[in-house]
mmCIF file with all atom_site columns, C-alpha atoms in Angstrom:
data_model
loop_
_atom_site.group_PDB
_atom_site.id
_atom_site.type_symbol
_atom_site.label_atom_id
_atom_site.label_alt_id
_atom_site.label_comp_id
_atom_site.label_asym_id
_atom_site.label_entity_id
_atom_site.label_seq_id
_atom_site.pdbx_PDB_ins_code
_atom_site.Cartn_x
_atom_site.Cartn_y
_atom_site.Cartn_z
_atom_site.occupancy
_atom_site.B_iso_or_equiv
_atom_site.pdbx_formal_charge
_atom_site.auth_seq_id
_atom_site.auth_comp_id
_atom_site.auth_asym_id
_atom_site.auth_atom_id
_atom_site.pdbx_PDB_model_num
ATOM 1  C CA . SER A 1 1  ? -2.830 -40.945 3.308   1.00 51.00 ? 12 SER A CA 1
ATOM 2  C CA . PRO A 1 2  ? 0.782  -41.919 2.437   1.00 62.00 ? 13 PRO A CA 1
ATOM 3  C CA . ALA A 1 3  ? 2.846  -43.876 4.205   1.00 63.00 ? 14 ALA A CA 1
ATOM 4  C CA . THR A 1 4  ? 5.910  -42.557 6.424   1.00 72.00 ? 15 THR A CA 1
ATOM 5  C CA . SER A 1 5  ? 9.522  -43.170 5.246   1.00 73.00 ? 16 SER A CA 1
ATOM 6  C CA . GLY A 1 6  ? 11.110 -45.818 7.119   1.00 88.00 ? 17 GLY A CA 1
ATOM 7  C CA . LYS A 1 7  ? 14.285 -48.525 7.226   1.00 92.00 ? 18 LYS A CA 1
ATOM 8  C CA . LEU A 1 8  ? 13.847 -51.527 4.941   1.00 92.00 ? 19 LEU A CA 1
ATOM 9  C CA . LEU A 1 9  ? 15.719 -54.560 5.085   1.00 94.00 ? 20 LEU A CA 1
ATOM 10 C CA . VAL A 1 10 ? 15.809 -56.451 1.698   1.00 93.00 ? 21 VAL A CA 1
ATOM 11 C CA . VAL A 1 11 ? 16.924 -60.138 1.194   1.00 92.00 ? 22 VAL A CA 1
ATOM 12 C CA . PRO A 1 12 ? 16.536 -60.682 -2.206  1.00 89.00 ? 23 PRO A CA 1
ATOM 13 C CA . MET A 1 13 ? 17.720 -63.784 -4.343  1.00 83.00 ? 24 MET A CA 1
ATOM 14 C CA . GLU A 1 14 ? 20.017 -63.500 -7.664  1.00 79.00 ? 25 GLU A CA 1
ATOM 15 C CA . GLY A 1 15 ? 18.101 -63.415 -10.962 1.00 76.00 ? 26 GLY A CA 1
ATOM 16 C CA . SER A 1 16 ? 14.663 -62.060 -12.253 1.00 75.00 ? 27 SER A CA 1
ATOM 17 C CA . HIS A 1 17 ? 13.619 -61.438 -8.913  1.00 83.00 ? 28 HIS A CA 1
ATOM 18 C CA . TRP A 1 18 ? 16.403 -59.261 -8.222  1.00 87.00 ? 29 TRP A CA 1
ATOM 19 C CA . LEU A 1 19 ? 16.086 -56.948 -11.630 1.00 85.00 ? 30 LEU A CA 1
ATOM 20 C CA . SER A 1 20 ? 12.411 -56.482 -10.547 1.00 87.00 ? 31 SER A CA 1
ATOM 21 C CA . MET A 1 21 ? 12.435 -55.687 -7.179  1.00 90.00 ? 32 MET A CA 1
ATOM 22 C CA . LYS A 1 22 ? 15.663 -53.158 -7.809  1.00 90.00 ? 33 LYS A CA 1
ATOM 23 C CA . ASP A 1 23 ? 13.352 -50.678 -9.503  1.00 90.00 ? 34 ASP A CA 1
ATOM 24 C CA . VAL A 1 24 ? 10.906 -51.021 -6.680  1.00 92.00 ? 35 VAL A CA 1
ATOM 25 C CA . LEU A 1 25 ? 14.010 -50.317 -4.717  1.00 93.00 ? 36 LEU A CA 1
ATOM 26 C CA . VAL A 1 26 ? 15.458 -47.648 -6.158  1.00 91.00 ? 37 VAL A CA 1
ATOM 27 C CA . GLU A 1 27 ? 11.613 -45.382 -6.142  1.00 92.00 ? 38 GLU A CA 1
ATOM 28 C CA . LEU A 1 28 ? 11.300 -46.324 -2.572  1.00 92.00 ? 39 LEU A CA 1
ATOM 29 C CA . SER A 1 29 ? 14.696 -44.802 -2.101  1.00 92.00 ? 40 SER A CA 1
ATOM 30 C CA . LYS A 1 30 ? 13.793 -41.797 -3.909  1.00 92.00 ? 41 LYS A CA 1
ATOM 31 C CA . ARG A 1 31 ? 10.635 -41.267 -1.340  1.00 90.00 ? 42 ARG A CA 1
ATOM 32 C CA . GLY A 1 32 ? 12.778 -41.246 1.401   1.00 90.00 ? 43 GLY A CA 1
ATOM 33 C CA . HIS A 1 33 ? 13.193 -44.673 2.742   1.00 93.00 ? 44 HIS A CA 1
ATOM 34 C CA . GLU A 1 34 ? 16.669 -46.224 3.773   1.00 94.00 ? 45 GLU A CA 1
ATOM 35 C CA . ILE A 1 35 ? 17.730 -49.688 2.501   1.00 95.00 ? 46 ILE A CA 1
ATOM 36 C CA . VAL A 1 36 ? 20.062 -52.001 3.170   1.00 96.00 ? 47 VAL A CA 1
ATOM 37 C CA . VAL A 1 37 ? 20.475 -55.143 0.805   1.00 95.00 ? 48 VAL A CA 1
ATOM 38 C CA . LEU A 1 38 ? 21.560 -58.068 2.580   1.00 94.00 ? 49 LEU A CA 1
ATOM 39 C CA . ALA A 1 39 ? 23.560 -60.402 0.068   1.00 90.00 ? 50 ALA A CA 1
ATOM 40 C CA . PRO A 1 40 ? 25.884 -63.929 -0.058  1.00 89.00 ? 51 PRO A CA 1
ATOM 41 C CA . ASP A 1 41 ? 29.295 -62.525 -0.792  1.00 87.00 ? 52 ASP A CA 1
ATOM 42 C CA . SER A 1 42 ? 29.029 -65.314 -3.956  1.00 84.00 ? 53 SER A CA 1
ATOM 43 C CA . LYS A 1 43 ? 26.418 -63.131 -5.268  1.00 86.00 ? 54 LYS A CA 1
ATOM 44 C CA . VAL A 1 44 ? 26.474 -62.559 -9.115  1.00 82.00 ? 55 VAL A CA 1
ATOM 45 C CA . LEU A 1 45 ? 23.575 -59.946 -10.187 1.00 85.00 ? 56 LEU A CA 1
ATOM 46 C CA . ILE A 1 46 ? 23.101 -58.040 -7.104  1.00 89.00 ? 57 ILE A CA 1
ATOM 47 C CA . ASP A 1 47 ? 25.475 -54.866 -7.329  1.00 89.00 ? 58 ASP A CA 1
ATOM 48 C CA . SER A 1 48 ? 25.695 -51.902 -4.894  1.00 88.00 ? 59 SER A CA 1
ATOM 49 C CA . SER A 1 49 ? 23.973 -48.779 -5.582  1.00 88.00 ? 60 SER A CA 1
ATOM 50 C CA . GLY A 1 50 ? 23.920 -45.146 -4.407  1.00 91.00 ? 61 GLY A CA 1
ATOM 51 C CA . MET A 1 51 ? 20.215 -45.686 -3.478  1.00 92.00 ? 62 MET A CA 1
ATOM 52 C CA . TYR A 1 52 ? 20.531 -48.397 -0.935  1.00 93.00 ? 63 TYR A CA 1
ATOM 53 C CA . LYS A 1 53 ? 23.615 -49.996 1.001   1.00 95.00 ? 64 LYS A CA 1
ATOM 54 C CA . LEU A 1 54 ? 24.722 -52.987 0.308   1.00 94.00 ? 65 LEU A CA 1
ATOM 55 C CA . LYS A 1 55 ? 25.993 -55.496 3.226   1.00 95.00 ? 66 LYS A CA 1
ATOM 56 C CA . THR A 1 56 ? 27.366 -59.181 1.806   1.00 93.00 ? 67 THR A CA 1
ATOM 57 C CA . TYR A 1 57 ? 27.947 -62.191 4.508   1.00 92.00 ? 68 TYR A CA 1
ATOM 58 C CA . PRO A 1 58 ? 30.368 -65.227 3.766   1.00 91.00 ? 69 PRO A CA 1
ATOM 59 C CA . VAL A 1 59 ? 28.929 -68.400 1.870   1.00 86.00 ? 70 VAL A CA 1
ATOM 60 C CA . PRO A 1 60 ? 30.819 -71.340 1.604   1.00 87.00 ? 71 PRO A CA 1
ATOM 61 C CA . LEU A 1 61 ? 29.999 -71.824 -2.394  1.00 79.00 ? 72 LEU A CA 1
ATOM 62 C CA . LYS A 1 62 ? 32.110 -69.416 -4.091  1.00 82.00 ? 73 LYS A CA 1
ATOM 63 C CA . LYS A 1 63 ? 31.054 -66.793 -7.316  1.00 77.00 ? 74 LYS A CA 1
ATOM 64 C CA . GLU A 1 64 ? 32.888 -68.893 -9.952  1.00 81.00 ? 75 GLU A CA 1
ATOM 65 C CA . ALA A 1 65 ? 30.449 -72.031 -8.624  1.00 78.00 ? 76 ALA A CA 1
ATOM 66 C CA . MET A 1 66 ? 27.856 -69.924 -9.045  1.00 74.00 ? 77 MET A CA 1
ATOM 67 C CA . GLU A 1 67 ? 28.441 -68.385 -12.231 1.00 78.00 ? 78 GLU A CA 1
ATOM 68 C CA . GLU A 1 68 ? 28.995 -71.912 -13.800 1.00 83.00 ? 79 GLU A CA 1
ATOM 69 C CA . HIS A 1 69 ? 25.736 -72.829 -12.399 1.00 73.00 ? 80 HIS A CA 1
ATOM 70 C CA . PHE A 1 70 ? 23.965 -70.047 -13.866 1.00 71.00 ? 81 PHE A CA 1
ATOM 71 C CA . ARG A 1 71 ? 25.271 -70.742 -17.134 1.00 75.00 ? 82 ARG A CA 1
#
């Protein structure tokens, strides 16, 4: 039997992990789930969407340092 929709808290990692997970979250949202994505304020790839609510939290590492690390 299908699962009922519910509330999800997602704490993703940057990079390909997030890019793959984002498609799953969009589909879950279409099926009625309420989703909150919790990410550091230095996020690079993790972005907001109408399909989920994005909440950020402060970290000592700045966004510029993260971008440099990825380069």
